[in-house]
Coordinates of C-alpha atoms in Angstrom, one line a residue:
X15 CA 0.0 0.0 0.0
X16 CA 1.5 3.3 -1.1
X17 CA 2.4 5.9 1.6
X18 CA 0.0 8.8 1.2
X19 CA 0.6 12.5 1.9
X20 CA -1.7 12.4 5.0
X21 CA 0.8 9.9 6.5
X22 CA 3.5 12.5 6.0
X23 CA 1.4 15.0 7.8
X24 CA 0.7 12.7 10.8
X25 CA 4.3 11.4 11.0
X26 CA 5.6 15.0 11.2
X27 CA 3.1 15.8 14.0
X28 CA 4.3 12.8 15.9
X29 CA 7.9 14.2 15.6
X30 CA 6.6 17.4 17.2
X31 CA 5.3 15.4 20.1
X32 CA 1.6 15.4 19.2
X33 CA -0.2 12.4 20.7
X34 CA -3.8 13.5 20.4
X35 CA -6.1 15.0 17.7
X36 CA -9.6 16.2 18.6
X37 CA -12.1 16.2 15.8
X38 CA -15.0 15.0 13.7
X39 CA -14.7 13.1 10.4
X40 CA -16.3 14.2 7.1
X41 CA -16.0 13.6 3.5
X42 CA -13.5 16.4 3.2
X43 CA -10.9 14.7 5.4
X44 CA -11.2 11.0 4.6
X45 CA -7.6 11.0 3.5
X46 CA -6.4 12.5 6.7
X47 CA -8.5 10.0 8.7
X48 CA -6.8 7.2 6.8
X49 CA -3.5 8.7 7.8
X50 CA -4.6 8.7 11.4
X51 CA -5.8 5.1 11.1
X52 CA -2.4 4.0 9.8
X53 CA -0.7 5.7 12.7
X54 CA -3.3 5.0 15.4
X55 CA -0.6 3.4 17.6
X56 CA 1.1 6.8 17.9
X57 CA -1.8 9.4 17.8
X58 CA -5.1 9.0 19.5
X59 CA -8.1 10.5 17.7
X60 CA -10.7 11.8 20.1
X61 CA -14.1 11.7 18.3
X62 CA -16.3 14.6 19.3
X63 CA -19.9 15.5 18.6
X64 CA -19.4 19.1 17.4
X65 CA -16.3 20.7 15.8
X66 CA -16.6 23.7 18.2
X67 CA -15.9 21.3 21.0
X68 CA -12.9 20.0 19.2
X69 CA -11.4 23.4 19.0
X70 CA -12.2 24.1 22.7
X71 CA -10.5 20.8 23.5
X72 CA -7.4 21.6 21.6
X73 CA -7.3 25.0 23.3
X74 CA -7.8 23.5 26.8
X75 CA -5.1 20.9 26.1
X76 CA -2.7 23.6 25.1
X77 CA -3.5 25.7 28.1
X78 CA -3.1 22.8 30.6
X79 CA 0.1 21.3 29.1
X80 CA 1.9 24.1 27.3
X81 CA 2.1 21.7 24.3
X82 CA 0.4 22.4 21.0
X83 CA -3.3 21.3 20.8
X84 CA -4.5 19.9 17.5
X85 CA -8.1 19.9 16.1
X86 CA -9.4 18.5 12.9
X87 CA -12.6 19.3 10.8
X88 CA -13.9 18.6 7.4
X89 CA -14.3 21.1 4.6
X90 CA -17.0 23.8 4.6
X91 CA -19.3 23.8 7.6
X92 CA -17.0 21.6 9.7
X93 CA -14.1 24.1 9.5
X94 CA -16.5 27.0 10.1
X95 CA -17.6 25.3 13.3
X96 CA -14.0 25.4 14.7
X97 CA -13.9 29.2 14.7
X98 CA -15.3 30.0 18.1
X99 CA -12.8 27.7 19.9
X100 CA -10.0 28.9 17.8
X101 CA -10.7 32.5 18.7
X102 CA -10.5 31.4 22.3
X103 CA -7.0 30.2 21.6
X104 CA -6.1 33.4 19.7
X105 CA -7.3 35.7 22.4
X106 CA -5.8 33.7 25.3
X107 CA -2.5 33.0 23.5
X108 CA -2.6 29.2 23.4
X109 CA -0.7 27.3 20.7
X110 CA -3.2 25.4 18.5
X111 CA -3.0 23.8 15.1
X112 CA -6.3 23.5 13.1
X113 CA -6.3 21.1 10.2
X114 CA -9.2 21.2 7.7
X115 CA -10.3 19.6 4.5
X116 CA -10.8 21.2 1.1
X117 CA -12.5 20.2 -2.2
X118 CA -10.3 18.6 -4.9
X119 CA -8.0 21.1 -6.5
X120 CA -9.6 20.4 -9.9
X121 CA -13.0 21.8 -8.8
X122 CA -11.8 24.8 -6.8
X123 CA -13.4 28.0 -8.0
X124 CA -16.3 26.3 -9.7
X125 CA -18.9 26.7 -6.8
X126 CA -18.6 23.0 -5.9
X127 CA -20.6 21.6 -2.9
X128 CA -19.3 22.9 0.4
X129 CA -16.6 24.9 -1.4
X130 CA -15.6 27.4 1.4
X131 CA -12.2 28.8 1.1
X132 CA -11.2 28.2 4.7
X133 CA -7.8 29.7 4.3
X134 CA -9.6 33.0 3.6
X135 CA -12.1 32.5 6.4
X136 CA -9.3 31.9 8.9
X137 CA -7.2 34.9 7.9
X138 CA -8.0 36.8 11.0
X139 CA -7.8 34.0 13.5
X140 CA -4.6 32.3 12.3
X141 CA -1.0 33.4 12.7
X142 CA 0.1 30.9 10.0
X143 CA -2.5 30.0 7.4
X144 CA -1.8 27.8 4.3
X145 CA -3.7 25.7 1.8
X146 CA -1.5 22.8 0.8
X147 CA -1.5 22.2 -2.9
X148 CA 1.5 19.9 -3.4
X149 CA 2.3 16.8 -1.4
X150 CA 5.9 17.8 -1.4
X151 CA 5.1 20.8 0.8
X152 CA 4.6 18.4 3.7
X153 CA 6.3 18.2 6.2
X154 CA 7.9 21.6 5.8
X155 CA 4.6 23.5 6.2
X156 CA 3.8 21.4 9.3
X157 CA 7.1 22.6 10.8
X158 CA 6.3 26.2 10.0
X159 CA 2.7 26.0 11.3
X160 CA 3.7 24.4 14.6
X161 CA 6.7 26.6 15.1
X162 CA 4.6 29.7 14.4
X163 CA 1.9 28.6 16.8
X164 CA 4.5 28.3 19.6
X165 CA 6.4 31.4 18.7
X166 CA 3.4 33.7 18.4
X167 CA 1.3 31.8 21.0
X168 CA -1.7 31.5 18.7
X169 CA -3.4 29.6 16.0
X170 CA -2.0 27.9 12.9
X171 CA -4.1 26.5 10.1
X172 CA -3.5 24.0 7.3
X173 CA -6.3 23.2 4.9
X174 CA -5.6 20.3 2.6
X175 CA -7.6 19.4 -0.6
X176 CA -8.9 15.8 -0.9
X177 CA -6.7 14.9 -3.8
X178 CA -3.6 16.1 -2.0
X179 CA -4.5 14.1 1.1
X180 CA -4.4 10.8 -0.8
X181 CA -1.6 11.6 -3.3
X182 CA 1.6 9.7 -2.9
X183 CA 3.7 11.1 -0.1
X184 CA 6.5 13.4 -1.4
X185 CA 5.1 13.5 -4.9
X186 CA 5.7 16.6 -6.9
X187 CA 3.0 16.4 -9.6
X188 CA 3.9 19.5 -11.5
X189 CA 6.8 20.2 -13.9
X190 CA 9.1 22.9 -12.5
X191 CA 10.5 25.7 -14.6
X192 CA 13.8 25.5 -12.7
X193 CA 15.4 23.2 -10.1
X194 CA 13.1 23.3 -7.0
X195 CA 13.4 21.3 -3.8
X196 CA 11.1 21.3 -0.8
X197 CA 12.8 22.9 2.2
X198 CA 14.3 20.5 4.8
X199 CA 13.4 21.6 8.3
X200 CA 13.8 20.5 11.9
X201 CA 10.9 19.5 14.2
X202 CA 12.0 21.7 17.0
X203 CA 11.0 25.0 18.6
X204 CA 13.7 27.1 20.4
X205 CA 12.2 29.3 23.1
X206 CA 13.7 32.8 22.8
X207 CA 15.9 34.0 25.7
X208 CA 13.8 34.8 28.7
X209 CA 15.9 37.4 30.6
X210 CA 15.3 41.1 29.8
X211 CA 18.2 43.4 29.1
X212 CA 20.3 44.3 32.1
X213 CA 19.6 48.1 31.8
X214 CA 15.9 47.4 31.8
X215 CA 16.2 45.2 34.9
X216 CA 18.1 48.0 36.7
X217 CA 15.6 50.6 35.7
X218 CA 12.7 48.4 36.9
X219 CA 14.4 47.9 40.2
X220 CA 14.9 51.6 40.6
X221 CA 11.2 52.3 40.2
X222 CA 10.1 49.5 42.5
X223 CA 12.7 50.2 45.2
X224 CA 11.5 53.9 45.3
X225 CA 7.8 53.0 45.7
X226 CA 6.0 53.4 49.0
X227 CA 2.9 51.4 48.1
X228 CA 3.9 48.8 45.4
X229 CA 1.6 46.1 44.0
X230 CA 1.9 43.2 41.6
X231 CA -0.6 42.3 38.9
X232 CA 0.0 38.8 37.7
X233 CA -1.7 36.8 34.8
X234 CA -1.6 33.6 33.0
X235 CA 1.9 34.2 31.7
X236 CA 3.2 33.8 35.2
X237 CA 1.5 30.5 36.0
X238 CA 4.9 28.7 35.9
X239 CA 6.5 31.4 38.1
X240 CA 4.7 31.0 41.5
X241 CA 7.9 30.9 43.7
X242 CA 9.4 33.8 41.9
X243 CA 6.2 36.0 42.2
X244 CA 6.0 35.2 45.9
X245 CA 9.7 36.0 46.4
X246 CA 9.4 39.4 44.7
X247 CA 6.2 40.1 46.7
X248 CA 8.1 39.3 49.9
X249 CA 11.0 41.5 49.0
X250 CA 8.8 44.5 48.1
X251 CA 6.3 44.0 50.8
X252 CA 3.8 44.2 48.0
X253 CA 0.3 42.7 47.7
X254 CA -0.4 40.5 44.6
X255 CA -3.5 41.0 42.5
X256 CA -4.4 38.2 40.1
X257 CA -6.3 38.2 36.8
X258 CA -8.9 35.4 36.5
X259 CA -6.9 33.4 34.0
X260 CA -3.9 33.9 36.4
X261 CA -5.9 32.7 39.4
X262 CA -3.6 29.8 40.0
X263 CA -0.3 31.9 39.9
X264 CA -0.3 32.1 43.8
X265 CA -2.5 30.3 46.3
X266 CA -5.6 32.1 47.4
X267 CA -4.7 31.7 51.0
X268 CA -1.3 33.3 50.5
X269 CA -0.6 36.3 52.8
X270 CA 0.5 38.2 49.8
X271 CA -2.6 38.1 47.6
X272 CA -5.7 40.2 47.6
X273 CA -7.4 38.0 45.1
X274 CA -8.9 38.9 41.7
X275 CA -9.3 42.1 39.7
X276 CA -12.2 43.6 37.8
X277 CA -15.9 42.9 37.8
X278 CA -15.4 39.4 39.2
X279 CA -12.6 40.6 41.6
X280 CA -12.4 41.6 45.2
X281 CA -12.9 44.8 47.0
X282 CA -9.3 44.9 48.4
X283 CA -7.9 44.5 44.9
X284 CA -10.0 47.3 43.6
X285 CA -8.9 49.5 46.5
X286 CA -5.3 48.6 46.0
X287 CA -5.4 49.6 42.3
X288 CA -6.6 53.1 43.5
X289 CA -3.9 53.2 46.2
X290 CA -0.7 51.8 44.7
X291 CA 2.1 54.2 43.6
X292 CA 4.0 51.5 41.6
X293 CA 2.6 48.5 39.7
X294 CA 4.6 45.5 38.5
X295 CA 2.7 43.7 35.8
X296 CA 3.9 40.1 35.2
X297 CA 2.6 37.9 32.5
X298 CA -0.6 39.8 31.8
X299 CA -2.0 42.1 29.2
X300 CA -5.1 42.8 31.2
X301 CA -7.6 44.4 28.8
X302 CA -10.2 46.0 31.2
X303 CA -8.2 49.2 31.7
X304 CA -11.0 50.9 33.8
X305 CA -9.9 48.6 36.6
X306 CA -6.3 49.5 36.4
X307 CA -4.7 52.5 38.3
X308 CA -5.0 56.0 36.9
X309 CA -1.8 56.6 34.9
X310 CA -1.0 59.9 36.6
X311 CA -1.0 58.2 40.0
X312 CA 1.3 55.2 39.4
X313 CA 4.6 54.2 37.9
X314 CA 4.4 51.0 35.9
X315 CA 6.9 48.2 35.2
X316 CA 5.8 45.3 32.9
X317 CA 7.3 41.9 32.1
X318 CA 5.8 40.7 28.9
X319 CA 6.7 37.9 26.5
X320 CA 5.5 39.6 23.4
X321 CA 7.3 42.8 22.3
X322 CA 4.1 44.0 20.6
X323 CA 2.2 43.9 23.9
X324 CA 4.8 45.5 26.2
X325 CA 3.5 48.8 27.4
X326 CA 0.3 48.4 25.4
X327 CA -2.3 48.8 28.1
X328 CA -1.2 51.9 30.0
X329 CA 1.7 54.3 30.1
X330 CA 4.7 52.1 31.2
X331 CA 7.9 53.5 32.7
X332 CA 9.8 50.3 32.2
X333 CA 8.5 47.8 29.7
X334 CA 10.6 44.6 29.7
X335 CA 10.4 41.7 27.2
X336 CA 11.1 38.3 28.7
X337 CA 9.8 35.2 30.4
X338 CA 8.0 35.8 33.7
X339 CA 10.1 33.3 35.7
X340 CA 13.4 34.2 34.1
X341 CA 12.8 37.9 34.4
X342 CA 11.7 37.8 38.1
X343 CA 14.7 35.7 39.0
X344 CA 17.0 38.2 37.4
X345 CA 15.1 41.1 39.0
X346 CA 15.1 39.8 42.6
X347 CA 18.8 40.4 43.5
X348 CA 18.3 44.1 42.5
X349 CA 15.4 44.7 44.9
X350 CA 16.0 46.1 48.4
X351 CA 14.2 44.1 51.0
X352 CA 11.6 46.3 52.5
X353 CA 11.5 46.7 56.3
X354 CA 8.3 48.7 56.5
X355 CA 5.5 46.3 55.6
X356 CA 2.6 48.4 56.9
X357 CA 1.3 48.7 53.3
X358 CA 1.1 44.9 53.0
X359 CA -0.4 44.6 56.5
X360 CA -3.2 47.0 55.6
X361 CA -4.2 44.9 52.6
X362 CA -3.9 41.6 54.6
X363 CA -6.5 43.0 57.0
X364 CA -8.8 44.1 54.1
X365 CA -8.5 40.7 52.5
X366 CA -9.3 38.8 55.7
X367 CA -12.4 40.9 56.1
X368 CA -13.4 40.3 52.4
X369 CA -12.9 36.5 52.8
X370 CA -15.0 36.6 55.9
X371 CA -17.8 38.3 53.9
X372 CA -17.6 35.7 51.2
X373 CA -17.6 32.8 53.6
X374 CA -20.8 34.2 55.2
X375 CA -22.5 33.9 51.8
X376 CA -21.7 30.2 51.7
X377 CA -24.7 29.5 53.9
X378 CA -26.0 25.9 53.7
X379 CA -29.3 26.9 55.3
X380 CA -30.4 29.2 52.4
X381 CA -33.3 27.9 50.3
X382 CA -33.3 28.2 47.3
X383 CA -29.7 27.0 47.2
X384 CA -27.1 29.7 47.2
X385 CA -24.6 29.2 44.3
X386 CA -21.8 30.3 46.6
X387 CA -22.6 27.3 48.8
X388 CA -22.3 24.9 45.9
X389 CA -18.8 26.1 45.1
X390 CA -17.8 26.0 48.7
X391 CA -18.8 22.3 48.9
X392 CA -16.7 21.7 45.7
X393 CA -13.8 23.6 47.3
X394 CA -14.0 21.5 50.5
X395 CA -14.3 18.1 48.8
X396 CA -12.1 18.4 45.7
X397 CA -8.5 17.1 45.7
X398 CA -5.5 19.3 46.4
X399 CA -4.4 19.0 42.8
X400 CA -7.8 19.2 41.2
X401 CA -8.3 21.1 37.9
X402 CA -11.4 23.2 37.6
X403 CA -12.7 24.4 34.3
X404 CA -15.4 27.1 34.1
X405 CA -17.8 28.7 31.6
X406 CA -18.4 32.4 31.3
X407 CA -21.3 34.0 33.2
X408 CA -22.3 34.2 36.9
X409 CA -20.5 30.9 37.5
X410 CA -17.2 32.7 36.8
X411 CA -18.0 35.1 39.7
X412 CA -18.7 32.2 42.1
X413 CA -15.6 30.3 41.0
X414 CA -13.4 33.3 41.2
X415 CA -14.4 34.0 44.8
X416 CA -15.2 30.6 46.3
X417 CA -12.8 28.1 44.5
X418 CA -9.6 28.2 46.5
X419 CA -6.3 27.7 44.8
X420 CA -4.0 25.8 47.1
X421 CA -1.3 23.1 46.6
X422 CA -1.4 22.0 43.0
X423 CA -4.9 23.2 42.0
X424 CA -5.5 24.8 38.7
X425 CA -8.2 26.9 37.1
X426 CA -9.1 27.6 33.4
X427 CA -11.7 29.5 31.5
X428 CA -12.2 31.4 28.3
X429 CA -10.4 34.6 29.5
X430 CA -10.4 37.3 26.8
X431 CA -13.1 35.8 24.5
X432 CA -15.3 35.0 27.5
X433 CA -17.2 32.4 25.4
X434 CA -20.0 30.3 26.7
X435 CA -19.6 26.5 26.6
X436 CA -15.8 25.7 26.9
X437 CA -16.0 24.3 30.4
X438 CA -17.0 20.7 29.4
X439 CA -14.7 20.4 26.4
X440 CA -11.8 21.9 28.4
X441 CA -12.4 19.3 31.1
X442 CA -12.4 16.4 28.6
X443 CA -9.1 17.5 27.1
X444 CA -7.4 18.1 30.4
X445 CA -8.7 14.8 31.8
X446 CA -7.1 13.2 28.7
X447 CA -3.9 15.0 29.3
X448 CA -3.8 14.3 33.0
X449 CA -5.5 10.9 33.5
X450 CA -4.5 10.6 37.2
X451 CA -6.0 14.0 38.3
X452 CA -9.4 15.1 39.3
X453 CA -10.9 17.4 36.6
X454 CA -14.1 19.3 37.4
X455 CA -16.2 21.3 34.9
X456 CA -18.2 23.9 36.8
X457 CA -20.7 25.2 34.3
X458 CA -23.9 27.0 33.9
X459 CA -27.1 25.5 32.4
X460 CA -26.9 27.8 29.4
X461 CA -23.3 26.9 28.5
X462 CA -23.8 23.2 29.2
X463 CA -26.8 23.0 27.0
X464 CA -24.8 24.3 24.0
X465 CA -22.4 21.3 23.9
X466 CA -23.9 18.8 26.3
X467 CA -23.4 16.0 23.8
X468 CA -19.8 16.0 24.8
X469 CA -20.7 14.4 28.1
X470 CA -21.3 11.4 25.9
X471 CA -17.8 11.9 24.4
X472 CA -16.4 11.6 27.9
X473 CA -18.3 8.5 28.6
X474 CA -17.4 6.8 25.4
X475 CA -13.7 7.6 25.9
X476 CA -13.7 6.5 29.5
X477 CA -12.8 9.9 30.9
X478 CA -14.0 10.4 34.5
X479 CA -14.7 14.1 34.3
X480 CA -17.0 15.6 36.9
X481 CA -19.6 18.2 35.9
X482 CA -21.4 20.4 38.3
X483 CA -24.1 22.5 36.8
X484 CA -25.1 25.8 38.4
X485 CA -28.7 25.6 37.1
X486 CA -30.6 28.9 37.5
X487 CA -32.6 28.2 34.3
X488 CA -31.5 31.5 32.9
X489 CA -28.7 33.5 31.3
X490 CA -27.8 34.9 34.6
X491 CA -24.9 37.2 33.7
X492 CA -27.0 39.0 31.0
X493 CA -29.9 39.3 33.4
X494 CA -27.8 41.3 35.8
X495 CA -26.1 43.3 33.1
X496 CA -29.5 44.4 31.8
X497 CA -30.4 45.6 35.3
X498 CA -27.1 47.5 35.9
X499 CA -27.9 49.3 32.6
X500 CA -31.3 50.3 34.1
X501 CA -33.3 47.9 31.9
X502 CA -35.8 45.5 33.4
X503 CA -34.8 42.0 32.4
X504 CA -36.0 40.6 29.1
X505 CA -35.4 37.3 27.2
X506 CA -32.9 35.9 29.7
X507 CA -35.0 33.3 31.7
X508 CA -35.8 30.0 30.0
X509 CA -39.4 28.9 30.2
X510 CA -40.3 26.3 32.8
X511 CA -40.0 23.5 33.5
X512 CA -36.4 23.6 34.5
X513 CA -34.6 20.7 32.7
X514 CA -33.0 17.8 34.6
X515 CA -29.6 17.3 33.0
X516 CA -28.7 14.5 35.4
X517 CA -31.1 12.2 33.3
X518 CA -28.9 12.9 30.3
X519 CA -25.8 11.9 32.2
X520 CA -27.4 8.6 33.3
X521 CA -28.6 7.9 29.7
X522 CA -24.9 8.3 28.6
X523 CA -23.8 5.6 31.1
X524 CA -22.5 8.1 33.7
X525 CA -23.5 9.1 37.2
X526 CA -26.2 11.7 37.5
X527 CA -27.9 13.5 40.4
X528 CA -30.5 16.3 40.5
X529 CA -30.3 18.5 43.6
X530 CA -33.1 20.9 44.7
X531 CA -32.5 21.1 48.4
X532 CA -29.4 22.5 50.2
X533 CA -29.1 19.5 52.5
X534 CA -28.5 17.2 49.5
X535 CA -25.6 19.2 47.9
X536 CA -22.7 17.8 49.8
X537 CA -23.8 14.2 49.4
X538 CA -24.4 14.4 45.7
X539 CA -21.1 16.2 44.9
X540 CA -19.3 13.7 47.2
X541 CA -20.8 10.8 45.3
X542 CA -19.9 12.3 42.0
X543 CA -16.3 12.9 42.9
X544 CA -16.1 9.3 44.2
X545 CA -17.6 7.8 41.1
X546 CA -15.3 5.8 38.9
X547 CA -16.3 7.4 35.6
X548 CA -18.0 10.6 34.3
X549 CA -20.4 12.1 36.7
X550 CA -22.8 15.1 36.6
X551 CA -24.6 16.9 39.4
X552 CA -27.4 19.3 38.3
X553 CA -28.0 21.8 41.1
X554 CA -31.1 24.1 41.1
X555 CA -29.7 27.3 42.5
X556 CA -31.3 30.6 43.4
X557 CA -31.9 32.4 40.1
X558 CA -32.1 35.7 41.8
X559 CA -28.6 35.7 43.4
X560 CA -26.8 38.8 42.2
X561 CA -23.1 38.5 41.2
X562 CA -22.2 41.8 42.8
X563 CA -19.0 43.7 41.9
X564 CA -16.3 44.0 44.5
X565 CA -17.3 47.7 44.9
X566 CA -20.6 49.0 43.7
X567 CA -20.4 52.5 42.2
X568 CA -23.1 55.1 42.6
X569 CA -23.9 54.9 38.9
X570 CA -24.4 51.1 39.1
X571 CA -26.6 51.4 42.1
X572 CA -28.7 54.1 40.4
X573 CA -29.2 52.1 37.2
X574 CA -30.1 49.0 39.3
X575 CA -32.7 51.0 41.2
X576 CA -34.1 52.4 37.9
X577 CA -34.6 48.8 36.6
X578 CA -36.8 48.1 39.6
X579 CA -38.8 51.2 39.1
X580 CA -39.4 50.4 35.5
X581 CA -41.1 47.1 36.4
X582 CA -38.5 44.4 37.1
X583 CA -40.7 41.3 37.0
X584 CA -38.8 39.5 39.7
X585 CA -38.0 42.4 42.0
X586 CA -39.6 40.9 45.1
X587 CA -37.5 37.8 44.9
X588 CA -34.3 39.7 44.0
X589 CA -34.9 42.2 46.9
X590 CA -35.4 39.2 49.3
X591 CA -32.1 37.6 48.2
X592 CA -30.2 40.9 48.5
X593 CA -31.6 41.4 52.0
X594 CA -30.6 37.8 53.0
X595 CA -27.1 38.4 51.6
X596 CA -26.7 41.5 53.7
X597 CA -27.7 39.6 56.8
X598 CA -25.3 36.7 56.1
X599 CA -22.4 39.2 55.5
X600 CA -23.0 41.5 58.4
X601 CA -25.0 39.5 60.9
X602 CA -28.4 40.5 62.3

């Protein structure tokens, strides 16, 4: 049997260390599927139920391992379905390779069935984007695609016509005008030097040593630099604020952190951003600039891996290009250990008070069930090295504030794209990458319903993911956003009856439990975590629980009140919940 070009593709991916491809077959990639079949002993194909999930899985795999994630889709609609997950990779800087099919070269441009020129469609999302038209291009374009995805921390895309997929490997079917040879490459990526220039390090140290009220803001680019972040924080006597994608940079119970930033962040972090006179940004390109310090009040030092993003968010006194861990190690000897730690002590007290307020909201007696309580049970029962994946919405608020990073725990969500539905696909990919670890998808009912078929994927592949659904039978985040804008809610609550997703889990061969009473939450979650296989707990939570910001501005409060006056249909239930929350936080 002749060796086909698709085998050359798969063999080169193997040389790059690829062991998994997430995807869904179609008639536009039958040749590539044959290449995977012939090399099934080296690369596992994870069959999904929707191509969007395949792209989310590849992105989650890349985020959790640092290795390139690979997804595969057929021509036309299959490739288009990948886009949402690929934009998640693009915006969160995860290395992903998307491979798609294309019609035979002989019919391109004739309006053939499913003729969508995916190389053009992917122009915005992909850092490297190529239609392969000659079998001899492989494996060189594979090398360039993978190397570019790593170097630019983004998406690469190869689309391969059907006839090229099944042509003889290495064949050059066209006569050349002159001598032409396909380039010979190396399946290796060399990480650029991670230490910034010495003069930049010295300038950074000068700014930080002169500060009276320094602070650190750390993001996903510092996830591998926990010890270095804590050492610099100790030297400066500086509190550490974390972006949500960077939640796992330092433990939540560390004496140095004030928690998260932004709409889902904490009151101490927001106050610190107003108070700091120097800010060290490490591994973050935090986009919500309204939550950052006012430029005229703070001096800024930034450590950024991408030269294009260094100093891009706010005026920066010392932008440095380098790896977070390498740069902090080089910076640390230049810092003067601070003797006066009163600034740090102030924020330790503020943070302790905030944590006490949050713990008060985890009241197991509240009925309907408080979503904060559900996450607190997960936090208590989950393993010390558990991985939590999360969807966007109110659930991100509850996870940000009530899921505690300690020991080896990790946390992932769609950061900059803030897409619904990645929680379950992320969990499946991460469970595949880390088979010995506990992986929990904490998702909303809206996001789960979008890609719920992938629970069947987990069951069929024997992946023991645990899914906990925060079921408020609504699109909760949008509900509250409408009210903050002063609009009574509209079109955000699903009609009754509330679905029972646990029945779907059982029908897939997994564990399923529906919880409607607070007294049953701990037992159901404990049973799910102990189950030897995929498990799902569908918890009916209070739909009127507000995801309040760390600090409520006057304008937000005014708009919220206006929504009530305009005829908020659930104002009585919302008012009752707000009253109970206040009692829980401050006592009676």
